[in-house]
Amino acid sequence: VFTFGTYRNVTIAVWRSTPTVVALQRIDTHLTRFFKNHKKFGSIVVLEPTNFTPPDQKAREEHAALTKKYEDRSVGVAMIIDGRTVKETIYRFVLSSTQLLSSPRVPERVFSSVPSATAWLATLDHEIDPTDLRNAIKEIRTLEIARAHVS
């Protein structure tokens, strides 16, 4: 369902299918460990829309609770939906619209590419090197692809 990793004080989650309650609870477990070493963090969320559908109500509630739990520690969330097809454009539009309507306390933006997302996140935390972060995302996505061939 997902691969989770970190780069310095940035969490990176690559989702290749719709988030579930169980998967979001696993993310919470990773974050609990992560916060033993980091007070503030940024997040990169890569959504691979191939098998992606909107999450069910319970998963949306779990995501909202997770977001609220960590919002005081978050410097920002960059969501990436790569691609220029109509499908990816619509996903970005819907996600961006949802963010605007929900008025999040944490800065959130939706991007069509990794370089634009990492550049934006680096403006929120000057300790983030966008090039190193792009490389970390690439490594985690490579692990996700390898895992997809195993699962």
PDB file of C-alpha atoms in Angstrom:
ATOM      1  CA  VAL A   1       0.000   0.000   0.000  1.00  0.00           C
ATOM      2  CA  PHE A   2       2.725   2.508   0.911  1.00  0.00           C
ATOM      3  CA  THR A   3       6.418   2.987   1.536  1.00  0.00           C
ATOM      4  CA  PHE A   4       7.552   5.322   4.315  1.00  0.00           C
ATOM      5  CA  GLY A   5      10.973   6.860   4.771  1.00  0.00           C
ATOM      6  CA  THR A   6      12.674   9.957   6.075  1.00  0.00           C
ATOM      7  CA  TYR A   7      15.312  12.471   5.052  1.00  0.00           C
ATOM      8  CA  ARG A   8      16.613  14.564   7.972  1.00  0.00           C
ATOM      9  CA  ASN A   9      13.437  16.104   9.413  1.00  0.00           C
ATOM     10  CA  VAL A  10      11.218  15.283   6.433  1.00  0.00           C
ATOM     11  CA  THR A  11       8.859  12.327   6.262  1.00  0.00           C
ATOM     12  CA  ILE A  12       8.271  10.774   2.854  1.00  0.00           C
ATOM     13  CA  ALA A  13       5.276   8.560   2.120  1.00  0.00           C
ATOM     14  CA  VAL A  14       4.730   6.991  -1.289  1.00  0.00           C
ATOM     15  CA  TRP A  15       1.206   5.652  -1.753  1.00  0.00           C
ATOM     16  CA  ARG A  16       0.427   3.338  -4.646  1.00  0.00           C
ATOM     17  CA  SER A  17      -3.119   2.578  -3.547  1.00  0.00           C
ATOM     18  CA  THR A  18      -5.817   4.192  -1.467  1.00  0.00           C
ATOM     19  CA  PRO A  19      -4.904   4.829   2.199  1.00  0.00           C
ATOM     20  CA  THR A  20      -6.694   2.615   4.711  1.00  0.00           C
ATOM     21  CA  VAL A  21      -7.215   3.006   8.442  1.00  0.00           C
ATOM     22  CA  VAL A  22      -4.638   0.286   9.144  1.00  0.00           C
ATOM     23  CA  ALA A  23      -2.045   1.915   6.867  1.00  0.00           C
ATOM     24  CA  LEU A  24      -2.598   5.323   8.470  1.00  0.00           C
ATOM     25  CA  GLN A  25      -2.178   3.771  11.924  1.00  0.00           C
ATOM     26  CA  ARG A  26       1.146   2.314  10.742  1.00  0.00           C
ATOM     27  CA  ILE A  27       2.187   5.818   9.613  1.00  0.00           C
ATOM     28  CA  ASP A  28       1.339   7.052  13.120  1.00  0.00           C
ATOM     29  CA  THR A  29       3.635   4.380  14.594  1.00  0.00           C
ATOM     30  CA  HIS A  30       6.482   5.537  12.313  1.00  0.00           C
ATOM     31  CA  LEU A  31       5.860   9.175  13.269  1.00  0.00           C
ATOM     32  CA  THR A  32       5.960   8.371  16.973  1.00  0.00           C
ATOM     33  CA  ARG A  33       9.463   6.904  16.507  1.00  0.00           C
ATOM     34  CA  PHE A  34      10.488   9.761  14.211  1.00  0.00           C
ATOM     35  CA  PHE A  35       9.597  12.394  16.832  1.00  0.00           C
ATOM     36  CA  LYS A  36      12.040  10.985  19.330  1.00  0.00           C
ATOM     37  CA  ASN A  37      14.706  12.794  17.260  1.00  0.00           C
ATOM     38  CA  HIS A  38      12.796  15.661  15.607  1.00  0.00           C
ATOM     39  CA  LYS A  39      10.653  18.429  17.078  1.00  0.00           C
ATOM     40  CA  LYS A  40       9.518  19.930  13.751  1.00  0.00           C
ATOM     41  CA  PHE A  41       9.077  18.207  10.420  1.00  0.00           C
ATOM     42  CA  GLY A  42       8.003  18.637   6.835  1.00  0.00           C
ATOM     43  CA  SER A  43       6.171  16.015   4.807  1.00  0.00           C
ATOM     44  CA  ILE A  44       6.289  14.791   1.249  1.00  0.00           C
ATOM     45  CA  VAL A  45       3.356  12.656   0.151  1.00  0.00           C
ATOM     46  CA  VAL A  46       3.616  11.042  -3.288  1.00  0.00           C
ATOM     47  CA  LEU A  47       0.363   9.676  -4.644  1.00  0.00           C
ATOM     48  CA  GLU A  48       0.675   7.144  -7.445  1.00  0.00           C
ATOM     49  CA  PRO A  49      -2.814   7.372  -8.968  1.00  0.00           C
ATOM     50  CA  THR A  50      -2.757   4.081 -10.898  1.00  0.00           C
ATOM     51  CA  ASN A  51      -4.846   2.206  -8.289  1.00  0.00           C
ATOM     52  CA  PHE A  52      -6.041   5.201  -6.367  1.00  0.00           C
ATOM     53  CA  THR A  53      -9.653   5.834  -5.371  1.00  0.00           C
ATOM     54  CA  PRO A  54     -11.010   8.198  -2.717  1.00  0.00           C
ATOM     55  CA  PRO A  55     -10.547   6.785   0.808  1.00  0.00           C
ATOM     56  CA  ASP A  56     -13.600   5.622   2.717  1.00  0.00           C
ATOM     57  CA  GLN A  57     -15.125   7.652   5.560  1.00  0.00           C
ATOM     58  CA  LYS A  58     -13.201   5.839   8.326  1.00  0.00           C
ATOM     59  CA  ALA A  59      -9.876   6.392   6.540  1.00  0.00           C
ATOM     60  CA  ARG A  60     -10.698  10.089   6.048  1.00  0.00           C
ATOM     61  CA  GLU A  61     -11.488  10.386   9.766  1.00  0.00           C
ATOM     62  CA  GLU A  62      -8.236   8.616  10.679  1.00  0.00           C
ATOM     63  CA  HIS A  63      -6.296  10.953   8.380  1.00  0.00           C
ATOM     64  CA  ALA A  64      -7.974  14.009   9.945  1.00  0.00           C
ATOM     65  CA  ALA A  65      -7.085  12.769  13.445  1.00  0.00           C
ATOM     66  CA  LEU A  66      -3.484  12.098  12.399  1.00  0.00           C
ATOM     67  CA  THR A  67      -3.192  15.559  10.835  1.00  0.00           C
ATOM     68  CA  LYS A  68      -4.582  17.230  13.956  1.00  0.00           C
ATOM     69  CA  LYS A  69      -2.304  15.207  16.232  1.00  0.00           C
ATOM     70  CA  TYR A  70       0.867  16.446  14.510  1.00  0.00           C
ATOM     71  CA  GLU A  71      -0.126  19.868  13.158  1.00  0.00           C
ATOM     72  CA  ASP A  72       1.787  21.773  15.846  1.00  0.00           C
ATOM     73  CA  ARG A  73       5.012  20.081  14.746  1.00  0.00           C
ATOM     74  CA  SER A  74       4.555  20.323  10.980  1.00  0.00           C
ATOM     75  CA  VAL A  75       6.181  23.071   8.906  1.00  0.00           C
ATOM     76  CA  GLY A  76       4.314  22.006   5.753  1.00  0.00           C
ATOM     77  CA  VAL A  77       2.997  19.199   3.574  1.00  0.00           C
ATOM     78  CA  ALA A  78       3.806  18.855  -0.121  1.00  0.00           C
ATOM     79  CA  MET A  79       1.611  16.405  -2.001  1.00  0.00           C
ATOM     80  CA  ILE A  80       2.853  15.206  -5.368  1.00  0.00           C
ATOM     81  CA  ILE A  81       0.760  13.693  -8.119  1.00  0.00           C
ATOM     82  CA  ASP A  82       3.134  13.302 -11.057  1.00  0.00           C
ATOM     83  CA  GLY A  83       1.922  13.433 -14.584  1.00  0.00           C
ATOM     84  CA  ARG A  84       0.255  15.635 -17.116  1.00  0.00           C
ATOM     85  CA  THR A  85      -2.677  13.460 -18.172  1.00  0.00           C
ATOM     86  CA  VAL A  86      -6.270  14.505 -17.598  1.00  0.00           C
ATOM     87  CA  LYS A  87      -6.548  11.964 -14.771  1.00  0.00           C
ATOM     88  CA  GLU A  88      -3.599  13.391 -12.788  1.00  0.00           C
ATOM     89  CA  THR A  89      -4.760  16.951 -13.448  1.00  0.00           C
ATOM     90  CA  ILE A  90      -8.219  16.156 -12.099  1.00  0.00           C
ATOM     91  CA  TYR A  91      -6.738  14.474  -8.999  1.00  0.00           C
ATOM     92  CA  ARG A  92      -4.609  17.570  -8.325  1.00  0.00           C
ATOM     93  CA  PHE A  93      -7.589  19.859  -8.845  1.00  0.00           C
ATOM     94  CA  VAL A  94      -9.819  17.896  -6.456  1.00  0.00           C
ATOM     95  CA  LEU A  95      -7.085  17.641  -3.810  1.00  0.00           C
ATOM     96  CA  SER A  96      -6.226  21.352  -4.081  1.00  0.00           C
ATOM     97  CA  SER A  97      -9.899  22.308  -3.855  1.00  0.00           C
ATOM     98  CA  THR A  98     -10.367  20.127  -0.787  1.00  0.00           C
ATOM     99  CA  GLN A  99      -7.374  21.766   0.883  1.00  0.00           C
ATOM    100  CA  LEU A 100      -8.703  25.259   0.156  1.00  0.00           C
ATOM    101  CA  LEU A 101     -12.110  24.401   1.588  1.00  0.00           C
ATOM    102  CA  SER A 102     -10.700  22.790   4.739  1.00  0.00           C
ATOM    103  CA  SER A 103      -8.467  25.782   5.654  1.00  0.00           C
ATOM    104  CA  PRO A 104      -5.622  23.709   7.151  1.00  0.00           C
ATOM    105  CA  ARG A 105      -3.491  25.212   9.938  1.00  0.00           C
ATOM    106  CA  VAL A 106      -0.380  23.748   8.304  1.00  0.00           C
ATOM    107  CA  PRO A 107       0.761  24.992   4.884  1.00  0.00           C
ATOM    108  CA  GLU A 108      -0.222  22.394   2.271  1.00  0.00           C
ATOM    109  CA  ARG A 109       0.268  22.439  -1.478  1.00  0.00           C
ATOM    110  CA  VAL A 110      -0.293  20.031  -4.326  1.00  0.00           C
ATOM    111  CA  PHE A 111       2.392  19.675  -7.005  1.00  0.00           C
ATOM    112  CA  SER A 112       2.792  18.001 -10.368  1.00  0.00           C
ATOM    113  CA  SER A 113       6.514  17.334  -9.923  1.00  0.00           C
ATOM    114  CA  VAL A 114       9.054  16.413  -7.268  1.00  0.00           C
ATOM    115  CA  PRO A 115      11.395  19.386  -7.991  1.00  0.00           C
ATOM    116  CA  SER A 116       8.648  21.970  -7.464  1.00  0.00           C
ATOM    117  CA  ALA A 117       7.497  20.266  -4.241  1.00  0.00           C
ATOM    118  CA  THR A 118      10.987  20.020  -2.752  1.00  0.00           C
ATOM    119  CA  ALA A 119      11.807  23.628  -3.673  1.00  0.00           C
ATOM    120  CA  TRP A 120       8.636  24.830  -1.929  1.00  0.00           C
ATOM    121  CA  LEU A 121       9.232  22.739   1.205  1.00  0.00           C
ATOM    122  CA  ALA A 122      12.807  24.074   1.411  1.00  0.00           C
ATOM    123  CA  THR A 123      11.407  27.626   1.616  1.00  0.00           C
ATOM    124  CA  LEU A 124       9.558  26.612   4.786  1.00  0.00           C
ATOM    125  CA  ASP A 125      12.606  25.037   6.446  1.00  0.00           C
ATOM    126  CA  HIS A 126      16.019  26.288   5.369  1.00  0.00           C
ATOM    127  CA  GLU A 127      17.761  23.183   6.729  1.00  0.00           C
ATOM    128  CA  ILE A 128      16.218  21.175   3.879  1.00  0.00           C
ATOM    129  CA  ASP A 129      18.421  20.769   0.825  1.00  0.00           C
ATOM    130  CA  PRO A 130      16.016  20.360  -2.119  1.00  0.00           C
ATOM    131  CA  THR A 131      18.499  18.340  -4.191  1.00  0.00           C
ATOM    132  CA  ASP A 132      19.216  15.888  -1.373  1.00  0.00           C
ATOM    133  CA  LEU A 133      15.494  15.616  -0.667  1.00  0.00           C
ATOM    134  CA  ARG A 134      14.769  14.855  -4.352  1.00  0.00           C
ATOM    135  CA  ASN A 135      17.380  12.094  -4.219  1.00  0.00           C
ATOM    136  CA  ALA A 136      15.810  10.646  -1.056  1.00  0.00           C
ATOM    137  CA  ILE A 137      12.376  10.645  -2.712  1.00  0.00           C
ATOM    138  CA  LYS A 138      13.821   8.908  -5.757  1.00  0.00           C
ATOM    139  CA  GLU A 139      15.361   6.199  -3.549  1.00  0.00           C
ATOM    140  CA  ILE A 140      12.118   5.628  -1.665  1.00  0.00           C
ATOM    141  CA  ARG A 141      10.125   5.477  -4.909  1.00  0.00           C
ATOM    142  CA  THR A 142      12.631   2.942  -6.240  1.00  0.00           C
ATOM    143  CA  LEU A 143      12.048   0.834  -3.129  1.00  0.00           C
ATOM    144  CA  GLU A 144       8.307   1.157  -3.709  1.00  0.00           C
ATOM    145  CA  ILE A 145       8.657  -0.044  -7.302  1.00  0.00           C
ATOM    146  CA  ALA A 146      10.791  -2.999  -6.191  1.00  0.00           C
ATOM    147  CA  ARG A 147       8.263  -3.842  -3.504  1.00  0.00           C
ATOM    148  CA  ALA A 148       5.416  -3.652  -6.023  1.00  0.00           C
ATOM    149  CA  HIS A 149       7.113  -6.371  -8.057  1.00  0.00           C
ATOM    150  CA  VAL A 150       7.427  -8.562  -4.954  1.00  0.00           C
ATOM    151  CA  SER A 151       3.893  -8.094  -3.595  1.00  0.00           C
TER     152      SER A 151
END
